[in-house]
CSV table of C-alpha atoms in Angstrom, one decimal:
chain,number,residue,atom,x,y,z
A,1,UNK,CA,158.1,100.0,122.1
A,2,UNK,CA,156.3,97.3,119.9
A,3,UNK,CA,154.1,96.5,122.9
A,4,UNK,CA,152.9,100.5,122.6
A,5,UNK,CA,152.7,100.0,118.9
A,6,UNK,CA,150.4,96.8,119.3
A,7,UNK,CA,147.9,99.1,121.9
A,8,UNK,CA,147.6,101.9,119.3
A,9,UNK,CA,147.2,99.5,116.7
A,10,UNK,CA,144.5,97.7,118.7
A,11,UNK,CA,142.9,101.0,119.5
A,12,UNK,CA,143.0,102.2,116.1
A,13,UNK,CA,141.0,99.1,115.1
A,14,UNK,CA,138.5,99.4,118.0
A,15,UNK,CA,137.8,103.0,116.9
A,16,UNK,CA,137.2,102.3,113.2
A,17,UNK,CA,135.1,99.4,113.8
A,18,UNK,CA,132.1,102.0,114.0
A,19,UNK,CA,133.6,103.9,110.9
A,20,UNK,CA,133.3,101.2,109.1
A,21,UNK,CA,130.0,100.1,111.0
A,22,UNK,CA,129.0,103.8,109.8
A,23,UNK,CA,130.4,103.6,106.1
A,24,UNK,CA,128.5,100.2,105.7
A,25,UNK,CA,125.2,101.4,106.5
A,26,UNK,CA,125.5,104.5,104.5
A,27,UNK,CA,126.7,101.9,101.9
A,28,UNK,CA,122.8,100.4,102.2
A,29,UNK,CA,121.1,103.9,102.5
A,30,UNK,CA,122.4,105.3,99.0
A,31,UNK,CA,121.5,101.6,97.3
A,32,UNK,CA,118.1,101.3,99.2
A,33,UNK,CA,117.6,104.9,97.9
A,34,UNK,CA,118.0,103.7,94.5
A,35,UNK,CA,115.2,101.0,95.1
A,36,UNK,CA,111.7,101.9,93.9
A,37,UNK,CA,110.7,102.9,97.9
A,38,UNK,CA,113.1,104.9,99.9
A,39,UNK,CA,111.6,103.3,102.7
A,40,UNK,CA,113.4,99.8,102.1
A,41,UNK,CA,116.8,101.9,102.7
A,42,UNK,CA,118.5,99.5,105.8
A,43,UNK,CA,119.6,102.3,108.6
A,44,UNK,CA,122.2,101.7,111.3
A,45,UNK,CA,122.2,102.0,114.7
A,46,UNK,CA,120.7,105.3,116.6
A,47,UNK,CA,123.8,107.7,117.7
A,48,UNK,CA,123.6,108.9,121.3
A,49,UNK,CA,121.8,112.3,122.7
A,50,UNK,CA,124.5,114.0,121.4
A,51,UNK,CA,124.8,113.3,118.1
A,52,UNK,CA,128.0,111.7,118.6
A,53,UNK,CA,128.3,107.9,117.4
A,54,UNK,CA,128.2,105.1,120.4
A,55,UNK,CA,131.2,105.0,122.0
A,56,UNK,CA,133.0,101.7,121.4
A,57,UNK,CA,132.1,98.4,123.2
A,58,UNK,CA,135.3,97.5,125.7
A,59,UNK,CA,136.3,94.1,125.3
A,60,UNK,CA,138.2,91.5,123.4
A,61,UNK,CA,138.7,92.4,119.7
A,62,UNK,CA,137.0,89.7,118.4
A,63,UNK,CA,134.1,90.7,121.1
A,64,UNK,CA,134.1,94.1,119.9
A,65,UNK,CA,134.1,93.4,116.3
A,66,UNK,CA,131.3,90.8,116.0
A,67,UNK,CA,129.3,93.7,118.3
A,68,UNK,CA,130.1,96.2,115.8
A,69,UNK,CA,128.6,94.3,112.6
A,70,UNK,CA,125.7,93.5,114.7
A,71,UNK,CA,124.7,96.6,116.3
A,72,UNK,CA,125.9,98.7,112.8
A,73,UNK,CA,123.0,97.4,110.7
A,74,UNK,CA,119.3,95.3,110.8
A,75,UNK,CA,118.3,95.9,107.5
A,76,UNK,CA,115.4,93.3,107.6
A,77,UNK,CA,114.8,94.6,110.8
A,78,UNK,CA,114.0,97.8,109.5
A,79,UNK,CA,112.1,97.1,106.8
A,80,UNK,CA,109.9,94.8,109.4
A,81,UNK,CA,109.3,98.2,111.5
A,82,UNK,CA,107.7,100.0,108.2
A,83,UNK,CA,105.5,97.2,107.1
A,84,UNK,CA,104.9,95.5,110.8
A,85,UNK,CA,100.7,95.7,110.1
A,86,UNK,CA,101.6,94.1,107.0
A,87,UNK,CA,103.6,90.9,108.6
A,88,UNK,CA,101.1,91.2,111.5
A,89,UNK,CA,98.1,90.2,109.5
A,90,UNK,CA,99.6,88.3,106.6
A,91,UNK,CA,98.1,84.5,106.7
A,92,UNK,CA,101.7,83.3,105.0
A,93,UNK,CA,104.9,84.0,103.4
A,94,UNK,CA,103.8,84.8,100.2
A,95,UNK,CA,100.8,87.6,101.4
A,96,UNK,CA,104.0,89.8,102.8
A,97,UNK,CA,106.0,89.0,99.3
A,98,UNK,CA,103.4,90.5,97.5
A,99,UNK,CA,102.7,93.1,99.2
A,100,UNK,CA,105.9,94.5,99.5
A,101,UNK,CA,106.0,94.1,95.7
A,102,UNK,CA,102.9,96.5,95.7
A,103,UNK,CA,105.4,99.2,97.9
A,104,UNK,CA,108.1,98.2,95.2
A,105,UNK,CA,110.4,95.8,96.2
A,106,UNK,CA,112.0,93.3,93.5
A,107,UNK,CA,114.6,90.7,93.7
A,108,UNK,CA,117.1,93.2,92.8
A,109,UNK,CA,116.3,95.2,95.9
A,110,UNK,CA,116.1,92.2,98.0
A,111,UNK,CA,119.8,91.6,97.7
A,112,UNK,CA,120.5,94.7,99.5
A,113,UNK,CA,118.6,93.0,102.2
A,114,UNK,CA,121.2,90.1,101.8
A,115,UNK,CA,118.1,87.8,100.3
A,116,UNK,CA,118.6,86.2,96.7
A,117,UNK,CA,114.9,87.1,96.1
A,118,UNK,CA,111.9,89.1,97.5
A,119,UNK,CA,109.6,85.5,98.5
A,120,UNK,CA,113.1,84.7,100.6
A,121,UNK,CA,112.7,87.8,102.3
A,122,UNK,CA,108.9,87.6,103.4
A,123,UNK,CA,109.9,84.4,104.7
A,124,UNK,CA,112.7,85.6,107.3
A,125,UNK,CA,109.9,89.0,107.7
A,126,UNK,CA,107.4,85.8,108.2
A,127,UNK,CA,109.2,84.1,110.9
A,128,UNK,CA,110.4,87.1,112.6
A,129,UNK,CA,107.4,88.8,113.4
A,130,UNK,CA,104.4,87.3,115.4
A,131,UNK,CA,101.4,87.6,113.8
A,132,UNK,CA,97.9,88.4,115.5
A,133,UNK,CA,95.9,85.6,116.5
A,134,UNK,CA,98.2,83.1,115.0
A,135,UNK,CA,100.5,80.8,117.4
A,136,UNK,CA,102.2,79.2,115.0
A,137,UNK,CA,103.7,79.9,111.9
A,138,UNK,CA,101.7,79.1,108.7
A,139,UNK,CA,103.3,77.9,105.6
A,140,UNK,CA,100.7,76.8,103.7
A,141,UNK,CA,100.5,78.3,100.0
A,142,UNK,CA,97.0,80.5,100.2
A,143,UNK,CA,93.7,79.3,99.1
A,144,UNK,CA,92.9,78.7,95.4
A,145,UNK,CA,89.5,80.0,94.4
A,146,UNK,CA,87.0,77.7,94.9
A,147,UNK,CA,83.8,77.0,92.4
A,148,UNK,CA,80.1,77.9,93.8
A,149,UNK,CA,77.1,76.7,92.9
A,150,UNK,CA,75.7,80.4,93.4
A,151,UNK,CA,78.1,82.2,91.1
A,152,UNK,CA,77.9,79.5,88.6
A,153,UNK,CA,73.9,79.4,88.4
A,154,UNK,CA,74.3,83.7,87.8
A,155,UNK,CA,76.5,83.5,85.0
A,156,UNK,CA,74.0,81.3,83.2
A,157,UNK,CA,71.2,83.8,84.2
A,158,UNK,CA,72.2,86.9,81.5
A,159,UNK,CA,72.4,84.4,78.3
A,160,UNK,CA,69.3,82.8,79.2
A,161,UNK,CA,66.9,86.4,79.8
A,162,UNK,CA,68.8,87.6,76.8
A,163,UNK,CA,67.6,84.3,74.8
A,164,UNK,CA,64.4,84.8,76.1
A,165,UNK,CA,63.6,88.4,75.1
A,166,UNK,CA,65.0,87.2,71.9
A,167,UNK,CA,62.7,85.0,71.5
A,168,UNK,CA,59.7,87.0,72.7
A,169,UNK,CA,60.4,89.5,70.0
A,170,UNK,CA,60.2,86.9,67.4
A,171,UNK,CA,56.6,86.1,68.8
A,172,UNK,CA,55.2,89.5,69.3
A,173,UNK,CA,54.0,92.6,67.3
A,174,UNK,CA,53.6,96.4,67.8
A,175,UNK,CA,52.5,97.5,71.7
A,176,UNK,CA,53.5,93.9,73.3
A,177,UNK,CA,57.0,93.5,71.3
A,178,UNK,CA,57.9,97.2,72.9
A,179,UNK,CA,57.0,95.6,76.4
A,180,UNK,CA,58.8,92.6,75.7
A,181,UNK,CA,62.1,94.6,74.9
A,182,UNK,CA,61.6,96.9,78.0
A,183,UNK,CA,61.2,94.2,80.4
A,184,UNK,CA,63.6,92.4,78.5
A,185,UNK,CA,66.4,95.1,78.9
A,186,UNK,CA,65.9,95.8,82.8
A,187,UNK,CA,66.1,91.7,83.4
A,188,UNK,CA,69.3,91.3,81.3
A,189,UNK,CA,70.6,94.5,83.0
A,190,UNK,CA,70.4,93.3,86.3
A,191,UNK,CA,71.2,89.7,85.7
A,192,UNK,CA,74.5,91.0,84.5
A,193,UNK,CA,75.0,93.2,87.2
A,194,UNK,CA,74.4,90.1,89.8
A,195,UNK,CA,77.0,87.8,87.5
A,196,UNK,CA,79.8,90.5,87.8
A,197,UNK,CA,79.1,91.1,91.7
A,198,UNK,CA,79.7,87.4,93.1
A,199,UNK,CA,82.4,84.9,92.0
A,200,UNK,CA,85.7,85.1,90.0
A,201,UNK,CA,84.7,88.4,88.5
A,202,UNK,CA,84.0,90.0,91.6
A,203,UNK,CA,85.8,93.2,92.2
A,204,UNK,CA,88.8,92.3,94.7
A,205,UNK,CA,87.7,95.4,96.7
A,206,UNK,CA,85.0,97.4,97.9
A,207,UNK,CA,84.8,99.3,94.2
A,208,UNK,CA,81.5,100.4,92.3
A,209,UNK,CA,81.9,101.7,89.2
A,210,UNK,CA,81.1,105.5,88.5
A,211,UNK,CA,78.0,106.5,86.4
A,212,UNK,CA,79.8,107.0,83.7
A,213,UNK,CA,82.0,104.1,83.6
A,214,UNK,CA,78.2,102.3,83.4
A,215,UNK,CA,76.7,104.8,80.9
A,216,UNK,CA,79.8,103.9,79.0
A,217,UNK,CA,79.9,100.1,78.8
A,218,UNK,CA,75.9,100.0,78.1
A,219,UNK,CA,77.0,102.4,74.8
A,220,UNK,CA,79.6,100.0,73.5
A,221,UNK,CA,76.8,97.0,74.2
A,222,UNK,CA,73.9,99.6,72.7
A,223,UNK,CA,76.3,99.7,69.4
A,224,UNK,CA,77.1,96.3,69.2
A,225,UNK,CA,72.8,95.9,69.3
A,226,UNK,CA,72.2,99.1,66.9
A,227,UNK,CA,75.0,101.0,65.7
A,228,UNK,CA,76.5,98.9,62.7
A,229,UNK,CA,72.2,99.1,61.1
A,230,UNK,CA,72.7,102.7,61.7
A,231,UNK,CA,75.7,103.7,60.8
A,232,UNK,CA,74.9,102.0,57.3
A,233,UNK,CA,71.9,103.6,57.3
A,234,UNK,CA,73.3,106.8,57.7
A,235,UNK,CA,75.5,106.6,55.3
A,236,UNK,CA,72.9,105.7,52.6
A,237,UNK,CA,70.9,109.1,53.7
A,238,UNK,CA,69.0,107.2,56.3
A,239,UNK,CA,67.4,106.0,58.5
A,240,UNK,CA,63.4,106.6,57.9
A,241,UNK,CA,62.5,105.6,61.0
A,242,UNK,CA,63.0,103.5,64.5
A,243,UNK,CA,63.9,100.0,64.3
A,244,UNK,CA,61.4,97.8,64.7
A,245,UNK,CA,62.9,94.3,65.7
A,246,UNK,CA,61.1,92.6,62.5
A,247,UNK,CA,62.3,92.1,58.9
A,248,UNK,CA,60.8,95.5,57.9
A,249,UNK,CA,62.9,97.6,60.2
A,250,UNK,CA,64.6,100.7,58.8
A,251,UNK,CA,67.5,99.2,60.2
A,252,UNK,CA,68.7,95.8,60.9
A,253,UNK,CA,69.4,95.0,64.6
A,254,UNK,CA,72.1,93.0,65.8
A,255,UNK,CA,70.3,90.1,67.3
A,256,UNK,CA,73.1,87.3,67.6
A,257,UNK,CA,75.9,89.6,68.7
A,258,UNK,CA,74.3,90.6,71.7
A,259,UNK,CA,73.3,87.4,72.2
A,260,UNK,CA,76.3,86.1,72.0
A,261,UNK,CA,77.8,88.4,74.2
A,262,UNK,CA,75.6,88.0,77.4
A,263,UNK,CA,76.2,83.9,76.8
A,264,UNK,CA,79.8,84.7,77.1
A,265,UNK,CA,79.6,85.8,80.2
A,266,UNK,CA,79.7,82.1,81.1
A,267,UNK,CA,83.2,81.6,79.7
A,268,UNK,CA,84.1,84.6,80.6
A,269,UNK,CA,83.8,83.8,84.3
A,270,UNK,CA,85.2,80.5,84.1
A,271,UNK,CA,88.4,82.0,82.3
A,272,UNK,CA,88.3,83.9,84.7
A,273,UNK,CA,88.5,81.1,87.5
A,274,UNK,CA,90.9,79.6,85.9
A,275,UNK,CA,93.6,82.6,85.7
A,276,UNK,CA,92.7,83.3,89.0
A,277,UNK,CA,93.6,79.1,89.9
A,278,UNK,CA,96.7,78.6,88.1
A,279,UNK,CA,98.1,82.3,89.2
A,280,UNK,CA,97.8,81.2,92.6
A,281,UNK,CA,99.1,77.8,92.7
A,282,UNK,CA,102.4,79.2,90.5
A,283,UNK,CA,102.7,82.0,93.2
A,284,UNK,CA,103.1,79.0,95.9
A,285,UNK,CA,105.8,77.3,93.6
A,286,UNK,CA,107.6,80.5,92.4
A,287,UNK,CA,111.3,81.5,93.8
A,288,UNK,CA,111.6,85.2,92.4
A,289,UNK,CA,109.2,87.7,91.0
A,290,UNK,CA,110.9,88.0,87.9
A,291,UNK,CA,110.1,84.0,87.7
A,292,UNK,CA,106.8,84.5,88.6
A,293,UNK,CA,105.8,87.0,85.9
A,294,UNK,CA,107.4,84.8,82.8
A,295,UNK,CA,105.2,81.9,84.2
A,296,UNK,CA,101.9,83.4,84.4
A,297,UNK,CA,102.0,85.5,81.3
A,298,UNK,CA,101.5,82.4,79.1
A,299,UNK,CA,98.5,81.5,81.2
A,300,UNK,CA,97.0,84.9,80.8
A,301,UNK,CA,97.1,84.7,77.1
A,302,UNK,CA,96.2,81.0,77.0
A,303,UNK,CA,92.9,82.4,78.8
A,304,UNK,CA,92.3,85.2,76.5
A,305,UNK,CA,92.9,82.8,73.5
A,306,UNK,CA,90.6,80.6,75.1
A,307,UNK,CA,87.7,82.8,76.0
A,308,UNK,CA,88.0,84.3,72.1
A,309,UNK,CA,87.5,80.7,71.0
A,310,UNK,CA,84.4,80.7,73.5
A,311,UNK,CA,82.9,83.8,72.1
A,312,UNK,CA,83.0,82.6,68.3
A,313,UNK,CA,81.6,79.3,69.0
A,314,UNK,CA,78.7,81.7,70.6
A,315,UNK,CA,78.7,84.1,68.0
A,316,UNK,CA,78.6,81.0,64.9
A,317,UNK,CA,75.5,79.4,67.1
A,318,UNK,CA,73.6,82.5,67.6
A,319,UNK,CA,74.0,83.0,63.6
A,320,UNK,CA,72.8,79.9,63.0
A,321,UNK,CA,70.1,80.3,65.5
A,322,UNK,CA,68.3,83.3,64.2
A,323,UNK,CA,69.3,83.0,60.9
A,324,UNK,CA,71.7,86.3,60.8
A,325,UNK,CA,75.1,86.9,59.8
A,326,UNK,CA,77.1,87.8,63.5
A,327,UNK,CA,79.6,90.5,63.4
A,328,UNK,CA,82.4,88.1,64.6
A,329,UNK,CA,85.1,91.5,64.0
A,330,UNK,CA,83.2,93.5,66.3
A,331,UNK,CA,81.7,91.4,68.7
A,332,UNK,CA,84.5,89.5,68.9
A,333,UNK,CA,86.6,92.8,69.9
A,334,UNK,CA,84.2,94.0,72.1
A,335,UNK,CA,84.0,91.1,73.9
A,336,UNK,CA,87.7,90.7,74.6
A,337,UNK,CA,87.9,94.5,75.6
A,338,UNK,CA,84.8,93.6,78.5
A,339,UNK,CA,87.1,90.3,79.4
A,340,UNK,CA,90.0,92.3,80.0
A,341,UNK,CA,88.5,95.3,81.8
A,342,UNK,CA,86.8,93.1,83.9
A,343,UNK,CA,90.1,91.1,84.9
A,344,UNK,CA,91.7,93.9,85.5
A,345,UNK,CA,89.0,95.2,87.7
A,346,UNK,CA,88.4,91.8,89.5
A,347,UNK,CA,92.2,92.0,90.5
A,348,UNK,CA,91.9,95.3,91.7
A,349,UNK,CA,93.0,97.5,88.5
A,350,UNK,CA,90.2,99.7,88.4
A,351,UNK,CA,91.5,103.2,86.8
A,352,UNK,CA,92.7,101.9,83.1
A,353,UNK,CA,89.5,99.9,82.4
A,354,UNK,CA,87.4,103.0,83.0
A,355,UNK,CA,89.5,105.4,81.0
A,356,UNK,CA,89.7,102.4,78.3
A,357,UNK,CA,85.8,101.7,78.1
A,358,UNK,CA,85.1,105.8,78.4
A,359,UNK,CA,87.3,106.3,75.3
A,360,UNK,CA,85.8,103.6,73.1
A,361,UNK,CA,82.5,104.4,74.1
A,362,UNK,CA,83.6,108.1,73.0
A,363,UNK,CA,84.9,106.9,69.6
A,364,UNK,CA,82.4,105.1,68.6
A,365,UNK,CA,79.9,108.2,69.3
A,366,UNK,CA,81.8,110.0,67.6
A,367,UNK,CA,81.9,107.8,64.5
A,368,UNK,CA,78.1,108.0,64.5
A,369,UNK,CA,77.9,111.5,64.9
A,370,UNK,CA,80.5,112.1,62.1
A,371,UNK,CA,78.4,110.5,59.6
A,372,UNK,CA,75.1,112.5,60.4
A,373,UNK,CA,76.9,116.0,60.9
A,374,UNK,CA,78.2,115.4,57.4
A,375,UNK,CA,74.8,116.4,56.6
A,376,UNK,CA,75.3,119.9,57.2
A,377,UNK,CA,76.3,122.6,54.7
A,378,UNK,CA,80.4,123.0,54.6
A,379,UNK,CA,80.7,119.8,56.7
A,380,UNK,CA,80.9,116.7,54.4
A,381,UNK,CA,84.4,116.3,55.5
A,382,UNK,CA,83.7,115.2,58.9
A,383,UNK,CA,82.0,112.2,57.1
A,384,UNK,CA,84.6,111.1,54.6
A,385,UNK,CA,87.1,108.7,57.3
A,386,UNK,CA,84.0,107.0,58.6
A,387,UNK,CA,82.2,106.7,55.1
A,388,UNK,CA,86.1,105.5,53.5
A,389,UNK,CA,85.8,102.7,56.5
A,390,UNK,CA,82.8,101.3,56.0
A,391,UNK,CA,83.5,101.4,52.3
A,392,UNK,CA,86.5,99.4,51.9
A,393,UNK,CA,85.4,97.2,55.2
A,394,UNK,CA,82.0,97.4,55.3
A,395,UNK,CA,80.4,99.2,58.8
A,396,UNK,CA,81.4,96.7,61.3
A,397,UNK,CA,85.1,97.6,60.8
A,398,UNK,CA,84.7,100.5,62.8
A,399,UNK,CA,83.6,98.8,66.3
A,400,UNK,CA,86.1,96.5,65.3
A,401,UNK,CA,88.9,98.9,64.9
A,402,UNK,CA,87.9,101.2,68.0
A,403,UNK,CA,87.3,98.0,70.2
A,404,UNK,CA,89.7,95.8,69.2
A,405,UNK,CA,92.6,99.0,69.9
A,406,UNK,CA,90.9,99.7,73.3
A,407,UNK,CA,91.4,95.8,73.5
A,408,UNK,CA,94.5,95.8,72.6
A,409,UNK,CA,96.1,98.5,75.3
A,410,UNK,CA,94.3,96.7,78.0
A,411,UNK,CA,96.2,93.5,76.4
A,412,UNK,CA,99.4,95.4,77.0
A,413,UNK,CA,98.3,96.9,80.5
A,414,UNK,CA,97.7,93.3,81.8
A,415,UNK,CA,100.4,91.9,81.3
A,416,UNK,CA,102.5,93.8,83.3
A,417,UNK,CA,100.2,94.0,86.1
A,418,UNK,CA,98.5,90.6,86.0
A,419,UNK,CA,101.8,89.3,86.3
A,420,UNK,CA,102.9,90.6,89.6
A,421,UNK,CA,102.4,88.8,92.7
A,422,UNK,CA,100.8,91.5,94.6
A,423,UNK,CA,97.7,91.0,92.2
A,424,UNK,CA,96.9,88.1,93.6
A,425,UNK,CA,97.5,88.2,97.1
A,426,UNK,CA,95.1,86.3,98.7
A,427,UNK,CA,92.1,88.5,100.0
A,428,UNK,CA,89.7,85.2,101.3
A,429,UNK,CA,87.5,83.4,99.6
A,430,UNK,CA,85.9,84.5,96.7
A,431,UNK,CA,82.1,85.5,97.6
């Protein structure tokens, strides 16, 4: 009798190793589920034609058992099917860690996958799957931006052109100071549009901005120039006519702000670098996302700090230089919100910067408008916030109070997407 009772107990347990094979993986499935991508659910085993669960393995119980919790589940196996391109063509560990944190994956999600962390995890998905054209497995941390000679001889070119034309207009009258600004304009335009297109604040992919994410940036630089002589003038029941570069214009024109602004782009791009450097060498040393993000936020706002220091030491020198008093509010605000947008851009973030820069560019137009369609019978109210601003602030509050809130969401923005390892998975070398 007890040796019947031993079979049907040892039968019993055979049978409800798959049960609990089956309970186990449905276990994974409702917690991957609850992950940010259902796809990083583990699955069990396929069940037979049928429908009907794999019948069990004959054997030993110990045999049977260890078959059981092998055959049950594969979660990292699984998740290596869905992203196999991804571990295919990934030059090291930390390429597949970030770009499963792209499809959502955090440390909490790779415990599921019995990892303490999501870089643990690339590295098993690393080993496990061979990669194309690689015979042996790489474990190198991945290539730190490198400085060029030809990215850092473009940056220089937009201050100096700028700098130039400056000085041209301080040398010429009437007909020839008009060609002076044209040419001026068109060289400073492109210069900028090479300094943006090679080096550290290079888009990370093939992106071009739309027309009117460019229309938009080249009004927020067009105020910076003209708006603040304007809107003053406007408000005084001006202006009598177009500026005229000289001391007798009807309006003053910003000189050293734009100035300043195009030399920036030197800092800027070097700030740039920088980030780019230290993110990469502290994705090589980090153990967990969550680790990763608390040690790169500092450097993004040591960066920012330092590029604002940059820009005022510009902005004090280009004073001094043409004898004007810079508009360190709103330069300084605009020149942190381009730094930012362009960041966010050069890591791949492409969407807020343009809604960002389209909405400043927006208010600002309409804070000109506002004061000139106060004009109008009935409509002096439309007038009063703008003309109460530049009152109690004088009129380059109100560049510095658009840009400097446009700044500040982009501030926010980055750090929670500058901080993630998938912005700076490597994509080469920087052209």
């Amino acid at each position: 009798m007890s040796e019947r009772a031993g079979a049907g107990r040892e039968a019993s347990d055979s049978g409800s190793e798959p049960a609990r094979a089956g309970r186990e993986a449905s276990v994974y499935g409702r917690e991957g589920a609850a992950a940010d991508d259902s796809s990083f659910a583990p699955v069990s085993e396929p069940a037979d034609p049928d429908g009907r669960p794999s019948a069990p393995t004959t054997g030993p119980p110990a045999d049977r058992k260890l078959s059981a919790r092998r055959g049950a589940v594969d979660p990292v196996k699984a998740l290596m099917h869905r992203h196999r391109e991804l571990c295919e063509h990934a030059v090291d560990p930390l390429e597949i860690a970030a770009g499963l944190e792209a499809h959502g994956v955090t440390d909490r999600t790779a415990t599921r996958f019995r990892h303490r962390d999501v870089f643990s995890l690339a590295e098993e998905m690393y080993a496990r799957v061979p990669r194309v054209g690689d015979t042996a497995p790489r474990s190198e941390a991945p290539d730190t931006p490198r400085v060029r000679a030809d990215w850092a001889l473009l940056t220089l070119l937009p201050g100096a052109l700028c700098a130039a034309t400056v000085t041209g207009l301080r040398l010429t009258e009437g007909r020839p100071r008009l060609a002076v600004t044209v040419v001026g304009v068109l060289a400073v335009s492109l210069a900028l549009r090479a300094a943006v297109r090679r080096g550290p604040l290079r888009a990370a992919r093939a992106w071009h901005p739309t027309t009117s994410t460019r229309a938009w940036t080249c009004g927020l630089l067009a105020y910076a120039l003209l708006g603040d002589g304007l809107l003053a003038a406007g408000i005084e029941g001006g202006p009598d006519g177009p500026p005229t570069g000289g001391s007798g214009s009807p309006w003053p024109i910003a000189l050293a702000s734009v100035l300043a602004l195009t030399l920036a782009v030197v800092p800027a791009a070097w700030c740039a670098h920088l980030f780019a450097v230290r993110a990469r060498r502290l994705l090589a040393t980090s153990r967990g996302l969550e680790e990763f993000a608390s040690s790169v936020r500092p450097t993004l706002l040591g960066v920012f700090g330092l590029f604002l220091c940059a820009l005022g030491v510009l902005l004090a020198g280009s004073g001094a230089w043409l004898g004007e008093s810079p508009a360190y509010a709103g330069a300084g605000a605009l020149g942190a919100l381009l730094l930012l947008a362009r960041l966010l851009t050069a890591h791949g973030f492409t969407h807020a910067p343009a809604v960002i820069l389209a909405a400043a560019g927006m208010a600002e137009t309409a804070a000109l408008a506002s004061v000139f369609a106060g004009r109008l019978p009935g409509c002096s109210l439309l007038a009063q916030p703008v003309e109460t601003v530049a009152a109690a602030w004088g009129p380059g509050s109100v560049p510095a109070l658009v840009c400097g809130g446009a700044a500040l969401v982009l501030l926010i923005h980055a750090t929670k997407t500058l901080t993630r390892a998938s912005a700076h998975a490597a994509h080469g070398d920087t052209p």
